[in-house]
Amino acid sequence: MLHLRVAEPMRECEYSQISTRSSTPMETPYKKRTPKRRKWQAFPGRNKFYCNGRIMMARQTGVFYLTLVLILITSGLFFAFDCPFLSMQITPAIPVIGGVLFVFVLGTLFRTSFSDPGVLPRATPDEAADLERQIDVANGSSSGYRSPPRTREVVINGQTVKLKYCFTCKIFRPPRASHCSLCDNCVERFDHHCPWVGNCVGKRNYRFFYMFILSLSFLTIFIFAFVITHVILRSHRYGFLNTLKDSPASVLEVVVCFFSVWSIVGLSGFHTYLISSNQTTNEDIKGSWSSKRGKGNYNPYSYGNIFTNCCAALCGPLPPSLIDRRGFVQSDTPQPLPPTNGITMYGSTQSQSHMCDQAQCIQSTKLVLQAAATPLLQSEPVILTDEAFLPGRTSLGGPCSGALPLGGHPTPPTSTPKLSCDNDMLPFRNEQSNGLRHHHTDGGHHHFLTPEEAPSPPGMLPCGSPLGHSHTIQGFYNPASQDSLHEDSVRGLVKLSSV
């Protein structure tokens, strides 16, 4: 009887030492840190953001730059060519007043253009689905074709106001809100989209817009009036033609101010009327509160007093921004946890069913990997004997003696044909039995041979199988080849479990 002790090489094939490098989430227990994205970077509307989200503008900003250039050029020419003469001939307060108006105009322009006008956040997928279910329940459209009305009605100060559904933002817009087609956003208390300021005008920047056009009206009138004064005073001294030749900038200022003052002053007057009646441009154009719609139609937002309406529009508290454009985007991916008992555990996901499926997948993968790694964890010596096989033990070659047992576990079926080598193995047993079998004394103790001490059987080529292609004991068992074989098996199992 031949006993080969191969427990020591087997200890090197521990399951924990197998490297299963793959692109699956089980490769490493921790994910690489990715830089967090701010909400303005994932903003769904058509807007431009600058200074890390602090500045918010519409995408079409060309007219805004034209407005800025006209203000800067006109004011610059006035301070450079007219103010020196006027401060000497009339009063030095003229450039001071002009400078204050100029700074106020630029400040309100930038505040209107760079701020959030009152954009309403869009509904999340869960909120949109819940709203759709509410609409279905309210309209009783559980079956069949449905055409639910996408409006709701609320009563404000005795007046019925309809809330329209926005198919883009998936929300019912609050009263006085509207969807801007240029910015693709729903804006609270939407007034209009002004290309001259490069932004929508709504609840959060309307007061700055009104102060901008009002101060710009004063600045335009101020420059126009004092440029005319400058031209008249110089004409009395040097003549009209000589004055035009000496100061051509004054002529340019008069032309620009003359054609712009009418529109600016008219716009300021129109918005003064809107503020005094607590209306918006959108409501006035549509005639939402016009008496032509009926005798009982009136503006429910008016306080009934001009002074109170103006204070409510210009002096009320400024509402906060609802989109939090500088906040961080919350990731919906599960966060991995540290490994436990050699198995990578992952955090819970948004849905309970997904979490249960993931836990079952991990548990089944654990059992499969342990079953696949069992042959590598065996520490029993491999014994080659010509005795009868024990019940429940199956060898690679069927009835062939000298095949390796798989630690008491049945061999998985393979495509290799069953080896039948009873006749071929008989010469080897008879000829080598005397040379390889040792007499056992002292109570029948076995003598274990190391792979170096084992002789090489000269004539054993059992059935042409790969186990018989070597003339040494390494042909029966090669730890390195078995290690690579099980490593490939585990790698394939890990890839299958990730699917």
mmCIF file of C-alpha atoms in Angstrom, residues 51-411:
data_model
loop_
_atom_site.group_PDB
_atom_site.id
_atom_site.type_symbol
_atom_site.label_atom_id
_atom_site.label_comp_id
_atom_site.label_asym_id
_atom_site.label_seq_id
_atom_site.Cartn_x
_atom_site.Cartn_y
_atom_site.Cartn_z
ATOM 1 C CA CYS A 51 -18.709 81.507 -9.870
ATOM 2 C CA ASN A 52 -19.534 77.974 -8.718
ATOM 3 C CA GLY A 53 -23.279 78.510 -8.982
ATOM 4 C CA ARG A 54 -23.441 81.913 -7.294
ATOM 5 C CA ILE A 55 -24.441 83.645 -10.540
ATOM 6 C CA MET A 56 -27.472 82.384 -12.450
ATOM 7 C CA MET A 57 -28.509 83.737 -15.828
ATOM 8 C CA ALA A 58 -30.507 82.730 -18.864
ATOM 9 C CA ARG A 59 -28.772 81.047 -21.752
ATOM 10 C CA GLN A 60 -29.436 83.957 -24.153
ATOM 11 C CA THR A 61 -27.300 86.758 -22.707
ATOM 12 C CA GLY A 62 -26.390 88.720 -25.834
ATOM 13 C CA VAL A 63 -28.936 91.499 -25.259
ATOM 14 C CA PHE A 64 -27.786 91.817 -21.651
ATOM 15 C CA TYR A 65 -24.273 92.653 -22.788
ATOM 16 C CA LEU A 66 -25.730 95.205 -25.212
ATOM 17 C CA THR A 67 -27.566 96.850 -22.311
ATOM 18 C CA LEU A 68 -24.392 96.917 -20.251
ATOM 19 C CA VAL A 69 -22.337 98.394 -23.096
ATOM 20 C CA LEU A 70 -24.877 101.153 -23.777
ATOM 21 C CA ILE A 71 -24.964 102.166 -20.110
ATOM 22 C CA LEU A 72 -21.183 102.141 -19.767
ATOM 23 C CA ILE A 73 -20.487 104.033 -22.991
ATOM 24 C CA THR A 74 -23.133 106.711 -22.448
ATOM 25 C CA SER A 75 -22.167 107.301 -18.823
ATOM 26 C CA GLY A 76 -18.459 107.203 -19.605
ATOM 27 C CA LEU A 77 -18.762 109.836 -22.323
ATOM 28 C CA PHE A 78 -20.835 112.009 -20.014
ATOM 29 C CA PHE A 79 -18.281 111.874 -17.176
ATOM 30 C CA ALA A 80 -15.342 112.388 -19.529
ATOM 31 C CA PHE A 81 -16.523 115.250 -21.776
ATOM 32 C CA ASP A 82 -19.494 116.967 -20.087
ATOM 33 C CA CYS A 83 -18.925 116.801 -16.355
ATOM 34 C CA PRO A 84 -15.673 118.846 -16.305
ATOM 35 C CA PHE A 85 -17.372 121.802 -17.998
ATOM 36 C CA LEU A 86 -20.602 121.496 -15.979
ATOM 37 C CA SER A 87 -18.807 121.224 -12.620
ATOM 38 C CA MET A 88 -16.882 124.455 -13.360
ATOM 39 C CA GLN A 89 -19.764 126.425 -14.844
ATOM 40 C CA ILE A 90 -22.694 125.251 -12.722
ATOM 41 C CA THR A 91 -21.923 123.080 -9.641
ATOM 42 C CA PRO A 92 -19.607 120.220 -8.665
ATOM 43 C CA ALA A 93 -22.627 118.264 -7.430
ATOM 44 C CA ILE A 94 -23.540 117.262 -10.995
ATOM 45 C CA PRO A 95 -20.854 114.558 -11.390
ATOM 46 C CA VAL A 96 -21.518 113.373 -7.828
ATOM 47 C CA ILE A 97 -25.224 112.876 -8.442
ATOM 48 C CA GLY A 98 -24.501 111.289 -11.790
ATOM 49 C CA GLY A 99 -22.002 108.893 -10.162
ATOM 50 C CA VAL A 100 -24.506 107.824 -7.492
ATOM 51 C CA LEU A 101 -27.168 107.117 -10.089
ATOM 52 C CA PHE A 102 -24.684 105.229 -12.250
ATOM 53 C CA VAL A 103 -23.590 102.962 -9.397
ATOM 54 C CA PHE A 104 -27.193 102.332 -8.343
ATOM 55 C CA VAL A 105 -28.184 101.397 -11.906
ATOM 56 C CA LEU A 106 -25.331 98.907 -12.269
ATOM 57 C CA GLY A 107 -25.997 97.426 -8.840
ATOM 58 C CA THR A 108 -29.666 96.767 -9.473
ATOM 59 C CA LEU A 109 -28.942 95.491 -12.994
ATOM 60 C CA PHE A 110 -26.451 92.919 -11.717
ATOM 61 C CA ARG A 111 -28.741 91.962 -8.865
ATOM 62 C CA THR A 112 -31.590 91.335 -11.301
ATOM 63 C CA SER A 113 -29.503 89.486 -13.857
ATOM 64 C CA PHE A 114 -27.397 87.309 -11.548
ATOM 65 C CA SER A 115 -30.024 86.111 -9.058
ATOM 66 C CA ASP A 116 -32.545 83.302 -8.935
ATOM 67 C CA PRO A 117 -35.898 84.760 -10.076
ATOM 68 C CA GLY A 118 -37.851 82.198 -8.037
ATOM 69 C CA VAL A 119 -37.415 78.935 -9.935
ATOM 70 C CA LEU A 120 -39.543 76.093 -8.607
ATOM 71 C CA PRO A 121 -37.765 72.714 -8.254
ATOM 72 C CA ARG A 122 -39.004 69.927 -10.454
ATOM 73 C CA ALA A 123 -40.640 66.855 -9.018
ATOM 74 C CA THR A 124 -38.531 63.771 -8.402
ATOM 75 C CA PRO A 125 -39.532 60.529 -10.188
ATOM 76 C CA ASP A 126 -41.169 59.221 -7.005
ATOM 77 C CA GLU A 127 -43.098 62.457 -6.493
ATOM 78 C CA ALA A 128 -44.215 62.495 -10.127
ATOM 79 C CA ALA A 129 -45.401 58.876 -9.929
ATOM 80 C CA ASP A 130 -47.281 59.586 -6.708
ATOM 81 C CA LEU A 131 -48.936 62.619 -8.286
ATOM 82 C CA GLU A 132 -49.973 60.541 -11.281
ATOM 83 C CA ARG A 133 -51.595 58.016 -8.945
ATOM 84 C CA GLN A 134 -53.457 60.789 -7.176
ATOM 85 C CA ILE A 135 -54.751 62.073 -10.506
ATOM 86 C CA ASP A 136 -55.866 58.567 -11.499
ATOM 87 C CA VAL A 137 -57.687 58.053 -8.216
ATOM 88 C CA ALA A 138 -59.324 61.478 -8.346
ATOM 89 C CA ASN A 139 -60.625 60.877 -11.864
ATOM 90 C CA GLY A 140 -61.574 57.223 -11.357
ATOM 91 C CA SER A 141 -59.525 56.106 -14.350
ATOM 92 C CA SER A 142 -58.441 52.725 -13.105
ATOM 93 C CA SER A 143 -59.440 51.102 -16.396
ATOM 94 C CA GLY A 144 -60.103 52.192 -19.914
ATOM 95 C CA TYR A 145 -59.142 55.355 -21.709
ATOM 96 C CA ARG A 146 -58.607 58.370 -19.513
ATOM 97 C CA SER A 147 -58.218 62.077 -20.178
ATOM 98 C CA PRO A 148 -57.896 63.557 -16.704
ATOM 99 C CA PRO A 149 -58.156 67.306 -16.302
ATOM 100 C CA ARG A 150 -54.753 68.670 -15.415
ATOM 101 C CA THR A 151 -56.030 71.484 -13.254
ATOM 102 C CA ARG A 152 -56.939 72.029 -9.648
ATOM 103 C CA GLU A 153 -58.940 74.799 -8.061
ATOM 104 C CA VAL A 154 -58.212 76.753 -4.896
ATOM 105 C CA VAL A 155 -60.048 79.671 -3.342
ATOM 106 C CA ILE A 156 -58.033 82.818 -2.545
ATOM 107 C CA ASN A 157 -59.891 85.686 -0.852
ATOM 108 C CA GLY A 158 -63.183 84.434 -2.234
ATOM 109 C CA GLN A 159 -61.880 84.118 -5.788
ATOM 110 C CA THR A 160 -61.488 80.703 -7.454
ATOM 111 C CA VAL A 161 -57.996 80.281 -8.917
ATOM 112 C CA LYS A 162 -56.991 77.378 -11.149
ATOM 113 C CA LEU A 163 -53.688 75.598 -10.656
ATOM 114 C CA LYS A 164 -52.352 74.236 -13.910
ATOM 115 C CA TYR A 165 -50.231 71.112 -14.255
ATOM 116 C CA CYS A 166 -46.769 71.504 -15.801
ATOM 117 C CA PHE A 167 -45.862 68.489 -17.928
ATOM 118 C CA THR A 168 -42.189 69.501 -17.933
ATOM 119 C CA CYS A 169 -41.685 70.017 -14.208
ATOM 120 C CA LYS A 170 -44.321 67.383 -13.229
ATOM 121 C CA ILE A 171 -45.940 69.661 -10.647
ATOM 122 C CA PHE A 172 -49.104 71.670 -10.176
ATOM 123 C CA ARG A 173 -47.899 75.232 -10.399
ATOM 124 C CA PRO A 174 -48.748 77.426 -7.411
ATOM 125 C CA PRO A 175 -50.866 80.549 -7.957
ATOM 126 C CA ARG A 176 -49.292 83.233 -10.167
ATOM 127 C CA ALA A 177 -46.512 80.865 -11.301
ATOM 128 C CA SER A 178 -45.836 80.128 -14.950
ATOM 129 C CA HIS A 179 -43.394 78.138 -17.055
ATOM 130 C CA CYS A 180 -40.799 80.158 -18.989
ATOM 131 C CA SER A 181 -40.250 78.635 -22.413
ATOM 132 C CA LEU A 182 -36.824 80.251 -22.811
ATOM 133 C CA CYS A 183 -35.344 79.151 -19.480
ATOM 134 C CA ASP A 184 -37.463 75.969 -19.295
ATOM 135 C CA ASN A 185 -38.329 76.579 -15.638
ATOM 136 C CA CYS A 186 -41.447 77.213 -13.625
ATOM 137 C CA VAL A 187 -41.013 80.594 -11.921
ATOM 138 C CA GLU A 188 -42.940 81.677 -8.859
ATOM 139 C CA ARG A 189 -44.952 84.882 -9.365
ATOM 140 C CA PHE A 190 -43.723 84.991 -12.949
ATOM 141 C CA ASP A 191 -43.784 88.472 -14.443
ATOM 142 C CA HIS A 192 -41.980 88.075 -17.786
ATOM 143 C CA HIS A 193 -38.693 87.060 -19.355
ATOM 144 C CA CYS A 194 -36.613 90.176 -19.974
ATOM 145 C CA PRO A 195 -33.819 89.779 -22.530
ATOM 146 C CA TRP A 196 -32.389 93.202 -21.584
ATOM 147 C CA VAL A 197 -31.385 91.886 -18.186
ATOM 148 C CA GLY A 198 -30.701 88.327 -19.408
ATOM 149 C CA ASN A 199 -32.969 86.623 -16.904
ATOM 150 C CA CYS A 200 -36.556 85.925 -15.941
ATOM 151 C CA VAL A 201 -38.325 88.408 -13.691
ATOM 152 C CA GLY A 202 -40.154 86.742 -10.854
ATOM 153 C CA LYS A 203 -40.833 86.805 -7.162
ATOM 154 C CA ARG A 204 -37.212 86.984 -6.000
ATOM 155 C CA ASN A 205 -35.876 89.689 -8.345
ATOM 156 C CA TYR A 206 -38.885 91.775 -9.342
ATOM 157 C CA ARG A 207 -38.148 94.543 -6.861
ATOM 158 C CA PHE A 208 -34.588 94.855 -8.170
ATOM 159 C CA PHE A 209 -35.876 94.927 -11.739
ATOM 160 C CA TYR A 210 -38.287 97.735 -10.897
ATOM 161 C CA MET A 211 -35.569 99.728 -9.120
ATOM 162 C CA PHE A 212 -33.273 99.176 -12.108
ATOM 163 C CA ILE A 213 -35.660 100.549 -14.712
ATOM 164 C CA LEU A 214 -36.706 103.371 -12.398
ATOM 165 C CA SER A 215 -33.125 104.442 -11.635
ATOM 166 C CA LEU A 216 -32.164 104.008 -15.275
ATOM 167 C CA SER A 217 -34.980 106.350 -16.214
ATOM 168 C CA PHE A 218 -33.622 108.971 -13.819
ATOM 169 C CA LEU A 219 -30.055 108.468 -15.089
ATOM 170 C CA THR A 220 -31.141 108.738 -18.724
ATOM 171 C CA ILE A 221 -33.128 111.903 -18.063
ATOM 172 C CA PHE A 222 -30.270 113.311 -15.987
ATOM 173 C CA ILE A 223 -27.655 112.724 -18.694
ATOM 174 C CA PHE A 224 -29.936 113.914 -21.472
ATOM 175 C CA ALA A 225 -30.829 117.126 -19.640
ATOM 176 C CA PHE A 226 -27.280 118.102 -18.689
ATOM 177 C CA VAL A 227 -25.816 117.241 -22.082
ATOM 178 C CA ILE A 228 -28.353 119.646 -23.650
ATOM 179 C CA THR A 229 -27.345 122.230 -21.029
ATOM 180 C CA HIS A 230 -23.691 121.756 -21.919
ATOM 181 C CA VAL A 231 -24.338 122.209 -25.635
ATOM 182 C CA ILE A 232 -26.427 125.374 -25.047
ATOM 183 C CA LEU A 233 -23.823 127.016 -22.781
ATOM 184 C CA ARG A 234 -20.964 126.321 -25.173
ATOM 185 C CA SER A 235 -23.028 127.526 -28.145
ATOM 186 C CA HIS A 236 -23.416 130.969 -26.496
ATOM 187 C CA ARG A 237 -19.621 131.284 -26.297
ATOM 188 C CA TYR A 238 -18.289 129.518 -29.387
ATOM 189 C CA GLY A 239 -21.298 129.073 -31.661
ATOM 190 C CA PHE A 240 -23.405 125.985 -32.318
ATOM 191 C CA LEU A 241 -21.318 124.532 -35.154
ATOM 192 C CA ASN A 242 -18.049 125.032 -33.294
ATOM 193 C CA THR A 243 -19.587 123.369 -30.235
ATOM 194 C CA LEU A 244 -20.559 120.303 -32.250
ATOM 195 C CA LYS A 245 -17.028 120.115 -33.674
ATOM 196 C CA ASP A 246 -15.365 120.546 -30.295
ATOM 197 C CA SER A 247 -17.481 117.947 -28.425
ATOM 198 C CA PRO A 248 -18.819 115.253 -30.799
ATOM 199 C CA ALA A 249 -19.357 112.942 -27.798
ATOM 200 C CA SER A 250 -22.158 115.178 -26.611
ATOM 201 C CA VAL A 251 -23.965 114.665 -29.912
ATOM 202 C CA LEU A 252 -23.719 110.883 -29.537
ATOM 203 C CA GLU A 253 -25.049 111.046 -25.980
ATOM 204 C CA VAL A 254 -28.024 113.144 -27.030
ATOM 205 C CA VAL A 255 -28.945 110.686 -29.808
ATOM 206 C CA VAL A 256 -28.712 107.605 -27.548
ATOM 207 C CA CYS A 257 -30.647 109.189 -24.696
ATOM 208 C CA PHE A 258 -33.335 110.626 -26.967
ATOM 209 C CA PHE A 259 -34.260 107.259 -28.507
ATOM 210 C CA SER A 260 -34.021 105.296 -25.269
ATOM 211 C CA VAL A 261 -35.645 107.615 -22.767
ATOM 212 C CA TRP A 262 -39.134 107.054 -24.130
ATOM 213 C CA SER A 263 -39.092 103.289 -23.847
ATOM 214 C CA ILE A 264 -37.370 103.303 -20.449
ATOM 215 C CA VAL A 265 -39.677 105.891 -18.932
ATOM 216 C CA GLY A 266 -42.730 104.204 -20.438
ATOM 217 C CA LEU A 267 -41.662 100.824 -19.027
ATOM 218 C CA SER A 268 -41.134 102.362 -15.594
ATOM 219 C CA GLY A 269 -44.604 103.893 -15.669
ATOM 220 C CA PHE A 270 -46.204 100.608 -16.715
ATOM 221 C CA HIS A 271 -44.584 98.660 -13.856
ATOM 222 C CA THR A 272 -45.506 101.405 -11.413
ATOM 223 C CA TYR A 273 -49.138 100.799 -12.382
ATOM 224 C CA LEU A 274 -48.668 97.027 -11.936
ATOM 225 C CA ILE A 275 -47.133 97.441 -8.478
ATOM 226 C CA SER A 276 -49.859 99.812 -7.356
ATOM 227 C CA SER A 277 -52.527 97.247 -8.330
ATOM 228 C CA ASN A 278 -50.469 94.208 -7.260
ATOM 229 C CA GLN A 279 -50.494 92.552 -10.681
ATOM 230 C CA THR A 280 -47.882 90.950 -12.894
ATOM 231 C CA THR A 281 -47.168 91.542 -16.559
ATOM 232 C CA ASN A 282 -48.329 88.009 -17.344
ATOM 233 C CA GLU A 283 -51.669 88.565 -15.588
ATOM 234 C CA ASP A 284 -52.209 91.966 -17.177
ATOM 235 C CA ILE A 285 -51.531 90.724 -20.715
ATOM 236 C CA LYS A 286 -53.852 87.740 -20.273
ATOM 237 C CA GLY A 287 -56.485 89.876 -18.599
ATOM 238 C CA SER A 288 -56.815 87.436 -15.747
ATOM 239 C CA TRP A 289 -58.533 89.941 -13.445
ATOM 240 C CA SER A 290 -60.246 92.045 -16.061
ATOM 241 C CA SER A 291 -63.860 92.984 -15.458
ATOM 242 C CA LYS A 292 -64.612 91.881 -19.025
ATOM 243 C CA ARG A 293 -64.526 88.261 -17.860
ATOM 244 C CA GLY A 294 -67.425 88.868 -15.534
ATOM 245 C CA LYS A 295 -68.760 91.118 -12.856
ATOM 246 C CA GLY A 296 -67.527 88.888 -10.074
ATOM 247 C CA ASN A 297 -63.966 88.723 -11.443
ATOM 248 C CA TYR A 298 -61.483 90.723 -9.383
ATOM 249 C CA ASN A 299 -57.858 90.596 -8.303
ATOM 250 C CA PRO A 300 -57.665 88.525 -5.104
ATOM 251 C CA TYR A 301 -54.068 89.571 -4.431
ATOM 252 C CA SER A 302 -54.701 93.305 -4.175
ATOM 253 C CA TYR A 303 -54.807 94.794 -0.691
ATOM 254 C CA GLY A 304 -57.170 97.538 -1.872
ATOM 255 C CA ASN A 305 -54.616 100.258 -1.100
ATOM 256 C CA ILE A 306 -51.935 101.594 -3.447
ATOM 257 C CA PHE A 307 -49.483 102.263 -0.643
ATOM 258 C CA THR A 308 -49.947 98.779 0.826
ATOM 259 C CA ASN A 309 -49.548 97.149 -2.572
ATOM 260 C CA CYS A 310 -46.301 99.037 -3.188
ATOM 261 C CA CYS A 311 -44.949 98.098 0.250
ATOM 262 C CA ALA A 312 -45.866 94.437 -0.306
ATOM 263 C CA ALA A 313 -44.025 94.353 -3.644
ATOM 264 C CA LEU A 314 -40.954 96.400 -2.713
ATOM 265 C CA CYS A 315 -40.492 96.182 1.037
ATOM 266 C CA GLY A 316 -41.660 92.690 1.946
ATOM 267 C CA PRO A 317 -39.267 89.943 3.065
ATOM 268 C CA LEU A 318 -37.230 88.360 0.288
ATOM 269 C CA PRO A 319 -38.104 84.648 0.016
ATOM 270 C CA PRO A 320 -35.214 82.156 -0.061
ATOM 271 C CA SER A 321 -34.189 80.248 -3.145
ATOM 272 C CA LEU A 322 -35.891 76.876 -3.504
ATOM 273 C CA ILE A 323 -33.405 75.154 -5.820
ATOM 274 C CA ASP A 324 -30.310 75.284 -3.558
ATOM 275 C CA ARG A 325 -28.048 75.508 -6.602
ATOM 276 C CA ARG A 326 -24.824 75.319 -4.565
ATOM 277 C CA GLY A 327 -25.883 72.220 -2.639
ATOM 278 C CA PHE A 328 -24.495 68.771 -3.357
ATOM 279 C CA VAL A 329 -26.320 66.178 -5.411
ATOM 280 C CA GLN A 330 -27.393 63.226 -3.254
ATOM 281 C CA SER A 331 -26.212 59.940 -4.724
ATOM 282 C CA ASP A 332 -28.787 57.145 -5.126
ATOM 283 C CA THR A 333 -26.199 54.373 -5.335
ATOM 284 C CA PRO A 334 -25.790 52.028 -2.343
ATOM 285 C CA GLN A 335 -22.878 52.800 -0.051
ATOM 286 C CA PRO A 336 -20.617 49.764 0.580
ATOM 287 C CA LEU A 337 -19.800 48.650 4.114
ATOM 288 C CA PRO A 338 -16.578 47.136 5.467
ATOM 289 C CA PRO A 339 -16.160 43.383 4.792
ATOM 290 C CA THR A 340 -17.447 40.906 7.391
ATOM 291 C CA ASN A 341 -16.091 37.310 7.643
ATOM 292 C CA GLY A 342 -14.455 37.521 4.252
ATOM 293 C CA ILE A 343 -17.692 38.424 2.462
ATOM 294 C CA THR A 344 -18.332 41.905 1.104
ATOM 295 C CA MET A 345 -21.541 43.344 2.478
ATOM 296 C CA TYR A 346 -23.294 46.195 0.719
ATOM 297 C CA GLY A 347 -25.577 48.865 2.082
ATOM 298 C CA SER A 348 -29.260 48.991 1.595
ATOM 299 C CA THR A 349 -30.769 50.458 -1.517
ATOM 300 C CA GLN A 350 -33.845 52.552 -1.992
ATOM 301 C CA SER A 351 -36.244 49.619 -2.384
ATOM 302 C CA GLN A 352 -36.719 46.817 0.114
ATOM 303 C CA SER A 353 -37.120 44.218 -2.629
ATOM 304 C CA HIS A 354 -33.792 45.140 -4.167
ATOM 305 C CA MET A 355 -32.153 44.776 -0.763
ATOM 306 C CA CYS A 356 -33.662 41.316 -0.264
ATOM 307 C CA ASP A 357 -32.552 40.157 -3.713
ATOM 308 C CA GLN A 358 -29.039 41.403 -3.060
ATOM 309 C CA ALA A 359 -28.856 39.611 0.300
ATOM 310 C CA GLN A 360 -30.045 36.343 -1.275
ATOM 311 C CA CYS A 361 -27.520 36.718 -4.084
ATOM 312 C CA ILE A 362 -24.670 37.250 -1.611
ATOM 313 C CA GLN A 363 -25.758 34.277 0.518
ATOM 314 C CA SER A 364 -26.004 31.940 -2.466
ATOM 315 C CA THR A 365 -22.660 33.170 -3.783
ATOM 316 C CA LYS A 366 -21.090 32.482 -0.402
ATOM 317 C CA LEU A 367 -22.340 28.880 -0.419
ATOM 318 C CA VAL A 368 -21.175 28.293 -3.998
ATOM 319 C CA LEU A 369 -17.719 29.709 -3.304
ATOM 320 C CA GLN A 370 -17.315 27.606 -0.170
ATOM 321 C CA ALA A 371 -18.329 24.483 -2.066
ATOM 322 C CA ALA A 372 -15.878 25.312 -4.866
ATOM 323 C CA ALA A 373 -13.032 25.965 -2.465
ATOM 324 C CA THR A 374 -13.587 22.805 -0.355
ATOM 325 C CA PRO A 375 -11.009 20.668 -2.278
ATOM 326 C CA LEU A 376 -8.393 23.345 -1.651
ATOM 327 C CA LEU A 377 -9.040 23.318 2.086
ATOM 328 C CA GLN A 378 -8.539 19.586 2.546
ATOM 329 C CA SER A 379 -5.677 18.701 4.840
ATOM 330 C CA GLU A 380 -6.040 14.899 4.654
ATOM 331 C CA PRO A 381 -3.163 12.974 3.069
ATOM 332 C CA VAL A 382 -3.778 11.512 -0.350
ATOM 333 C CA ILE A 383 -3.510 7.703 -0.176
ATOM 334 C CA LEU A 384 -2.965 5.491 -3.154
ATOM 335 C CA THR A 385 -4.100 1.950 -2.342
ATOM 336 C CA ASP A 386 -5.214 -1.146 -4.127
ATOM 337 C CA GLU A 387 -7.822 -1.932 -1.494
ATOM 338 C CA ALA A 388 -11.494 -1.775 -2.235
ATOM 339 C CA PHE A 389 -13.036 1.689 -2.355
ATOM 340 C CA LEU A 390 -14.982 2.816 0.661
ATOM 341 C CA PRO A 391 -18.692 3.464 0.220
ATOM 342 C CA GLY A 392 -19.480 7.069 -0.605
ATOM 343 C CA ARG A 393 -16.036 7.847 -2.051
ATOM 344 C CA THR A 394 -15.779 8.496 -5.740
ATOM 345 C CA SER A 395 -12.538 8.710 -7.671
ATOM 346 C CA LEU A 396 -11.760 10.499 -10.889
ATOM 347 C CA GLY A 397 -11.305 7.333 -12.843
ATOM 348 C CA GLY A 398 -14.259 5.347 -11.594
ATOM 349 C CA PRO A 399 -12.984 1.941 -10.439
ATOM 350 C CA CYS A 400 -9.351 2.726 -11.153
ATOM 351 C CA SER A 401 -7.151 2.387 -8.116
ATOM 352 C CA GLY A 402 -4.557 5.091 -7.755
ATOM 353 C CA ALA A 403 -6.896 7.956 -8.577
ATOM 354 C CA LEU A 404 -7.156 10.841 -6.132
ATOM 355 C CA PRO A 405 -10.198 11.119 -3.878
ATOM 356 C CA LEU A 406 -11.856 14.480 -3.645
ATOM 357 C CA GLY A 407 -12.213 14.609 0.107
ATOM 358 C CA GLY A 408 -15.462 12.687 0.295
ATOM 359 C CA HIS A 409 -17.332 14.951 -2.094
ATOM 360 C CA PRO A 410 -18.773 13.680 -5.374
ATOM 361 C CA THR A 411 -16.956 14.812 -8.475
#
